[in-house]
JSON list of C-alpha atoms in Angstrom, two decimals:
[
{"chain": "A", "resi": 10, "resn": "MET", "atom": "CA", "xyz": [20.51, -18.46, -3.58]},
{"chain": "A", "resi": 11, "resn": "LEU", "atom": "CA", "xyz": [17.95, -15.92, -3.30]},
{"chain": "A", "resi": 12, "resn": "ILE", "atom": "CA", "xyz": [18.45, -12.50, -5.33]},
{"chain": "A", "resi": 13, "resn": "ASN", "atom": "CA", "xyz": [15.49, -9.95, -5.12]},
{"chain": "A", "resi": 14, "resn": "LYS", "atom": "CA", "xyz": [15.44, -6.92, -8.22]},
{"chain": "A", "resi": 15, "resn": "ALA", "atom": "CA", "xyz": [13.17, -4.34, -7.91]},
{"chain": "A", "resi": 16, "resn": "TYR", "atom": "CA", "xyz": [12.88, -1.74, -11.26]},
{"chain": "A", "resi": 17, "resn": "LYS", "atom": "CA", "xyz": [12.14, 1.34, -10.84]},
{"chain": "A", "resi": 18, "resn": "PHE", "atom": "CA", "xyz": [9.45, 2.97, -14.23]},
{"chain": "A", "resi": 19, "resn": "ARG", "atom": "CA", "xyz": [8.50, 5.60, -16.34]},
{"chain": "A", "resi": 20, "resn": "LEU", "atom": "CA", "xyz": [5.56, 5.16, -16.90]},
{"chain": "A", "resi": 21, "resn": "TYR", "atom": "CA", "xyz": [3.12, 6.81, -18.91]},
{"chain": "A", "resi": 22, "resn": "PRO", "atom": "CA", "xyz": [-0.38, 5.77, -18.76]},
{"chain": "A", "resi": 23, "resn": "THR", "atom": "CA", "xyz": [-3.88, 6.72, -20.02]},
{"chain": "A", "resi": 24, "resn": "LYS", "atom": "CA", "xyz": [-6.67, 8.94, -18.18]},
{"chain": "A", "resi": 25, "resn": "GLU", "atom": "CA", "xyz": [-8.48, 6.80, -16.98]},
{"chain": "A", "resi": 26, "resn": "GLN", "atom": "CA", "xyz": [-5.42, 4.29, -15.39]},
{"chain": "A", "resi": 27, "resn": "GLU", "atom": "CA", "xyz": [-3.79, 7.91, -13.59]},
{"chain": "A", "resi": 28, "resn": "ILE", "atom": "CA", "xyz": [-7.56, 7.75, -12.23]},
{"chain": "A", "resi": 29, "resn": "PHE", "atom": "CA", "xyz": [-6.74, 3.60, -10.77]},
{"chain": "A", "resi": 30, "resn": "ILE", "atom": "CA", "xyz": [-3.66, 4.91, -10.34]},
{"chain": "A", "resi": 31, "resn": "ALA", "atom": "CA", "xyz": [-4.91, 8.10, -8.00]},
{"chain": "A", "resi": 32, "resn": "LYS", "atom": "CA", "xyz": [-8.14, 5.65, -6.13]},
{"chain": "A", "resi": 33, "resn": "THR", "atom": "CA", "xyz": [-4.65, 2.75, -5.66]},
{"chain": "A", "resi": 34, "resn": "ILE", "atom": "CA", "xyz": [-2.46, 5.42, -3.76]},
{"chain": "A", "resi": 35, "resn": "GLY", "atom": "CA", "xyz": [-5.80, 6.50, -1.51]},
{"chain": "A", "resi": 36, "resn": "CYS", "atom": "CA", "xyz": [-7.22, 3.05, -0.19]},
{"chain": "A", "resi": 37, "resn": "SER", "atom": "CA", "xyz": [-4.15, 2.96, 0.44]},
{"chain": "A", "resi": 38, "resn": "ARG", "atom": "CA", "xyz": [-3.03, 6.37, 2.37]},
{"chain": "A", "resi": 39, "resn": "PHE", "atom": "CA", "xyz": [-6.61, 5.89, 4.19]},
{"chain": "A", "resi": 40, "resn": "VAL", "atom": "CA", "xyz": [-6.02, 2.22, 5.12]},
{"chain": "A", "resi": 41, "resn": "PHE", "atom": "CA", "xyz": [-1.56, 3.31, 6.60]},
{"chain": "A", "resi": 42, "resn": "ASN", "atom": "CA", "xyz": [-4.27, 6.17, 8.63]},
{"chain": "A", "resi": 43, "resn": "ARG", "atom": "CA", "xyz": [-6.86, 3.96, 10.02]},
{"chain": "A", "resi": 44, "resn": "PHE", "atom": "CA", "xyz": [-5.12, 1.02, 11.06]},
{"chain": "A", "resi": 45, "resn": "LEU", "atom": "CA", "xyz": [-2.57, 3.52, 12.05]},
{"chain": "A", "resi": 46, "resn": "GLY", "atom": "CA", "xyz": [-5.03, 5.77, 14.20]},
{"chain": "A", "resi": 47, "resn": "GLN", "atom": "CA", "xyz": [-6.60, 2.14, 16.31]},
{"chain": "A", "resi": 48, "resn": "TRP", "atom": "CA", "xyz": [-2.47, 1.25, 16.18]},
{"chain": "A", "resi": 49, "resn": "ASN", "atom": "CA", "xyz": [-1.83, 4.62, 19.18]},
{"chain": "A", "resi": 50, "resn": "ASP", "atom": "CA", "xyz": [-5.46, 3.66, 20.33]},
{"chain": "A", "resi": 51, "resn": "THR", "atom": "CA", "xyz": [-3.85, 0.60, 21.71]},
{"chain": "A", "resi": 52, "resn": "TYR", "atom": "CA", "xyz": [-0.49, 1.70, 22.79]},
{"chain": "A", "resi": 53, "resn": "GLN", "atom": "CA", "xyz": [-1.94, 4.09, 24.48]},
{"chain": "A", "resi": 54, "resn": "GLU", "atom": "CA", "xyz": [-3.95, 2.64, 26.83]},
{"chain": "A", "resi": 55, "resn": "THR", "atom": "CA", "xyz": [-1.14, -1.40, 26.41]},
{"chain": "A", "resi": 56, "resn": "GLY", "atom": "CA", "xyz": [1.34, 0.41, 26.06]},
{"chain": "A", "resi": 57, "resn": "LYS", "atom": "CA", "xyz": [2.05, -2.55, 22.47]},
{"chain": "A", "resi": 58, "resn": "GLY", "atom": "CA", "xyz": [0.80, -2.01, 19.56]},
{"chain": "A", "resi": 59, "resn": "LEU", "atom": "CA", "xyz": [-1.55, -4.11, 17.19]},
{"chain": "A", "resi": 60, "resn": "THR", "atom": "CA", "xyz": [0.07, -7.21, 15.19]},
{"chain": "A", "resi": 61, "resn": "TYR", "atom": "CA", "xyz": [-0.70, -7.10, 11.21]},
{"chain": "A", "resi": 62, "resn": "ASN", "atom": "CA", "xyz": [-1.99, -10.29, 11.12]},
{"chain": "A", "resi": 63, "resn": "ALA", "atom": "CA", "xyz": [-4.92, -8.86, 13.39]},
{"chain": "A", "resi": 64, "resn": "CYS", "atom": "CA", "xyz": [-4.54, -6.08, 11.21]},
{"chain": "A", "resi": 65, "resn": "SER", "atom": "CA", "xyz": [-4.57, -8.36, 8.13]},
{"chain": "A", "resi": 66, "resn": "ALA", "atom": "CA", "xyz": [-7.59, -9.55, 8.80]},
{"chain": "A", "resi": 67, "resn": "GLU", "atom": "CA", "xyz": [-9.70, -6.97, 9.87]},
{"chain": "A", "resi": 68, "resn": "LEU", "atom": "CA", "xyz": [-9.10, -5.77, 6.17]},
{"chain": "A", "resi": 69, "resn": "THR", "atom": "CA", "xyz": [-11.08, -7.75, 5.42]},
{"chain": "A", "resi": 70, "resn": "GLN", "atom": "CA", "xyz": [-14.27, -7.28, 7.16]},
{"chain": "A", "resi": 71, "resn": "LEU", "atom": "CA", "xyz": [-12.96, -3.15, 6.57]},
{"chain": "A", "resi": 72, "resn": "LYS", "atom": "CA", "xyz": [-14.15, -4.00, 2.61]},
{"chain": "A", "resi": 73, "resn": "LYS", "atom": "CA", "xyz": [-17.22, -5.32, 2.85]},
{"chain": "A", "resi": 74, "resn": "GLU", "atom": "CA", "xyz": [-18.01, -1.90, 5.62]},
{"chain": "A", "resi": 75, "resn": "PHE", "atom": "CA", "xyz": [-16.31, 0.08, 2.45]},
{"chain": "A", "resi": 76, "resn": "VAL", "atom": "CA", "xyz": [-16.60, -1.19, -1.42]},
{"chain": "A", "resi": 77, "resn": "TRP", "atom": "CA", "xyz": [-15.03, 1.15, -2.66]},
{"chain": "A", "resi": 78, "resn": "LEU", "atom": "CA", "xyz": [-11.70, -0.86, -0.88]},
{"chain": "A", "resi": 79, "resn": "LYS", "atom": "CA", "xyz": [-12.81, -3.84, -3.20]},
{"chain": "A", "resi": 80, "resn": "GLU", "atom": "CA", "xyz": [-11.65, -2.06, -6.28]},
{"chain": "A", "resi": 81, "resn": "VAL", "atom": "CA", "xyz": [-8.27, -1.17, -6.62]},
{"chain": "A", "resi": 82, "resn": "ASP", "atom": "CA", "xyz": [-4.93, -3.79, -6.30]},
{"chain": "A", "resi": 83, "resn": "SER", "atom": "CA", "xyz": [-5.64, -5.77, -2.47]},
{"chain": "A", "resi": 84, "resn": "ILE", "atom": "CA", "xyz": [-2.00, -5.81, -2.83]},
{"chain": "A", "resi": 85, "resn": "ALA", "atom": "CA", "xyz": [-0.96, -1.98, -1.82]},
{"chain": "A", "resi": 86, "resn": "LEU", "atom": "CA", "xyz": [-3.21, -1.88, 0.95]},
{"chain": "A", "resi": 87, "resn": "GLN", "atom": "CA", "xyz": [-1.92, -5.44, 2.30]},
{"chain": "A", "resi": 88, "resn": "SER", "atom": "CA", "xyz": [1.96, -3.84, 0.96]},
{"chain": "A", "resi": 89, "resn": "SER", "atom": "CA", "xyz": [0.52, -0.36, 3.38]},
{"chain": "A", "resi": 90, "resn": "LEU", "atom": "CA", "xyz": [-0.22, -2.59, 6.70]},
{"chain": "A", "resi": 91, "resn": "LYS", "atom": "CA", "xyz": [2.90, -4.30, 6.06]},
{"chain": "A", "resi": 92, "resn": "ASN", "atom": "CA", "xyz": [5.09, -0.55, 6.18]},
{"chain": "A", "resi": 93, "resn": "LEU", "atom": "CA", "xyz": [2.93, -0.10, 9.05]},
{"chain": "A", "resi": 94, "resn": "ALA", "atom": "CA", "xyz": [4.06, -2.55, 10.94]},
{"chain": "A", "resi": 95, "resn": "ASP", "atom": "CA", "xyz": [7.20, -3.04, 9.43]},
{"chain": "A", "resi": 96, "resn": "SER", "atom": "CA", "xyz": [7.43, 0.89, 11.16]},
{"chain": "A", "resi": 97, "resn": "PHE", "atom": "CA", "xyz": [6.34, 0.09, 14.51]},
{"chain": "A", "resi": 98, "resn": "THR", "atom": "CA", "xyz": [8.69, -2.26, 14.76]},
{"chain": "A", "resi": 99, "resn": "ARG", "atom": "CA", "xyz": [11.25, -0.12, 14.32]},
{"chain": "A", "resi": 100, "resn": "PHE", "atom": "CA", "xyz": [10.12, 2.49, 16.51]},
{"chain": "A", "resi": 101, "resn": "PHE", "atom": "CA", "xyz": [9.82, -0.23, 18.72]},
{"chain": "A", "resi": 102, "resn": "LYS", "atom": "CA", "xyz": [13.17, -1.70, 18.31]},
{"chain": "A", "resi": 103, "resn": "LYS", "atom": "CA", "xyz": [13.99, 2.16, 18.55]},
{"chain": "A", "resi": 104, "resn": "GLN", "atom": "CA", "xyz": [15.47, 2.50, 15.42]},
{"chain": "A", "resi": 105, "resn": "ASN", "atom": "CA", "xyz": [13.47, 5.83, 14.37]},
{"chain": "A", "resi": 106, "resn": "LYS", "atom": "CA", "xyz": [11.07, 7.91, 15.61]},
{"chain": "A", "resi": 107, "resn": "ALA", "atom": "CA", "xyz": [7.18, 6.89, 15.76]},
{"chain": "A", "resi": 108, "resn": "PRO", "atom": "CA", "xyz": [4.98, 6.63, 12.37]},
{"chain": "A", "resi": 109, "resn": "ARG", "atom": "CA", "xyz": [2.73, 9.67, 11.46]},
{"chain": "A", "resi": 110, "resn": "PHE", "atom": "CA", "xyz": [-0.26, 9.67, 9.30]},
{"chain": "A", "resi": 111, "resn": "LYS", "atom": "CA", "xyz": [-0.41, 10.49, 5.90]},
{"chain": "A", "resi": 112, "resn": "SER", "atom": "CA", "xyz": [-1.26, 13.42, 3.60]},
{"chain": "A", "resi": 113, "resn": "LYS", "atom": "CA", "xyz": [-3.12, 13.85, 0.57]},
{"chain": "A", "resi": 114, "resn": "LYS", "atom": "CA", "xyz": [-0.56, 17.35, 0.23]},
{"chain": "A", "resi": 115, "resn": "ASN", "atom": "CA", "xyz": [1.90, 15.71, -0.30]},
{"chain": "A", "resi": 116, "resn": "PRO", "atom": "CA", "xyz": [3.59, 15.76, -3.33]},
{"chain": "A", "resi": 117, "resn": "VAL", "atom": "CA", "xyz": [6.03, 12.52, -3.38]},
{"chain": "A", "resi": 118, "resn": "GLN", "atom": "CA", "xyz": [2.41, 9.59, -3.74]},
{"chain": "A", "resi": 119, "resn": "SER", "atom": "CA", "xyz": [3.56, 5.80, -4.41]},
{"chain": "A", "resi": 120, "resn": "TYR", "atom": "CA", "xyz": [2.18, 2.68, -4.06]},
{"chain": "A", "resi": 121, "resn": "THR", "atom": "CA", "xyz": [3.51, -0.54, -3.91]},
{"chain": "A", "resi": 122, "resn": "THR", "atom": "CA", "xyz": [2.53, -4.18, -5.60]},
{"chain": "A", "resi": 123, "resn": "LYS", "atom": "CA", "xyz": [4.05, -7.61, -5.70]},
{"chain": "A", "resi": 124, "resn": "GLU", "atom": "CA", "xyz": [4.78, -10.46, -8.41]},
{"chain": "A", "resi": 125, "resn": "THR", "atom": "CA", "xyz": [1.90, -13.17, -7.29]},
{"chain": "A", "resi": 126, "resn": "ASN", "atom": "CA", "xyz": [0.69, -16.37, -9.72]},
{"chain": "A", "resi": 127, "resn": "SER", "atom": "CA", "xyz": [2.23, -13.94, -12.84]},
{"chain": "A", "resi": 128, "resn": "ASN", "atom": "CA", "xyz": [-0.01, -11.03, -12.51]},
{"chain": "A", "resi": 129, "resn": "MET", "atom": "CA", "xyz": [3.06, -8.78, -14.17]},
{"chain": "A", "resi": 130, "resn": "ALA", "atom": "CA", "xyz": [4.64, -9.03, -17.30]},
{"chain": "A", "resi": 131, "resn": "ILE", "atom": "CA", "xyz": [6.26, -6.98, -19.30]},
{"chain": "A", "resi": 132, "resn": "VAL", "atom": "CA", "xyz": [5.73, -6.51, -23.60]},
{"chain": "A", "resi": 133, "resn": "ASP", "atom": "CA", "xyz": [7.77, -4.94, -25.86]},
{"chain": "A", "resi": 134, "resn": "ASN", "atom": "CA", "xyz": [7.02, -1.21, -24.27]},
{"chain": "A", "resi": 135, "resn": "LYS", "atom": "CA", "xyz": [4.31, -1.64, -22.36]},
{"chain": "A", "resi": 136, "resn": "ILE", "atom": "CA", "xyz": [4.18, -3.07, -18.17]},
{"chain": "A", "resi": 137, "resn": "LYS", "atom": "CA", "xyz": [1.58, -5.48, -17.10]},
{"chain": "A", "resi": 138, "resn": "LEU", "atom": "CA", "xyz": [0.31, -3.93, -13.16]},
{"chain": "A", "resi": 139, "resn": "PRO", "atom": "CA", "xyz": [-3.09, -5.79, -11.54]},
{"chain": "A", "resi": 140, "resn": "LYS", "atom": "CA", "xyz": [-6.22, -3.87, -12.16]},
{"chain": "A", "resi": 141, "resn": "LEU", "atom": "CA", "xyz": [-4.76, -1.84, -14.30]},
{"chain": "A", "resi": 142, "resn": "GLY", "atom": "CA", "xyz": [-3.96, -3.27, -17.07]},
{"chain": "A", "resi": 143, "resn": "TYR", "atom": "CA", "xyz": [-1.14, -2.78, -20.09]},
{"chain": "A", "resi": 144, "resn": "VAL", "atom": "CA", "xyz": [0.89, 0.85, -19.40]},
{"chain": "A", "resi": 145, "resn": "ARG", "atom": "CA", "xyz": [3.24, 1.84, -21.16]},
{"chain": "A", "resi": 146, "resn": "PHE", "atom": "CA", "xyz": [6.56, 3.09, -20.48]},
{"chain": "A", "resi": 147, "resn": "ALA", "atom": "CA", "xyz": [10.43, 4.00, -21.33]}
]
C-alpha cells in the first residue's frame, strides 16, 4: 500500500537563502505564465491545449534561451508545469474555470519540490532542500 505524506514547515532562512527562494518562486511563476500564454494561443487556434510532455520538452529549450532558469531547482519548474497541465485538465472536464496568470503582487507566494534520490533530509532542526542547502525550521 502506497501512502503519500506532506509536511508544512516554518522556515527561518538566511538572507542568501531568502534571495534564492525568491528567485525560485519568480522562475516558477515565469514558466507558468509563459506556458499559460502558449496554451491559451493554441487553445484559441485549435480548440485543444498543449500537453505536459510537449511543454516539458520545450522547457529544456527555454533553459538554453534563459540561462537564469538553470540556477533554481528544476523540480520546482516541472511542478509548476504539472500544476498548469492539471489545471487545464480540470478546465476541460468543466470542473473549474480556465487558469489565470500568476501575479507577483499576490501575498501568498510558494513553490513545490519533491524528494528524488534523497535530495531532502532532516537533521536536528534543519531541513535540507534541493540547491538551497540546510535551512532552519520549526
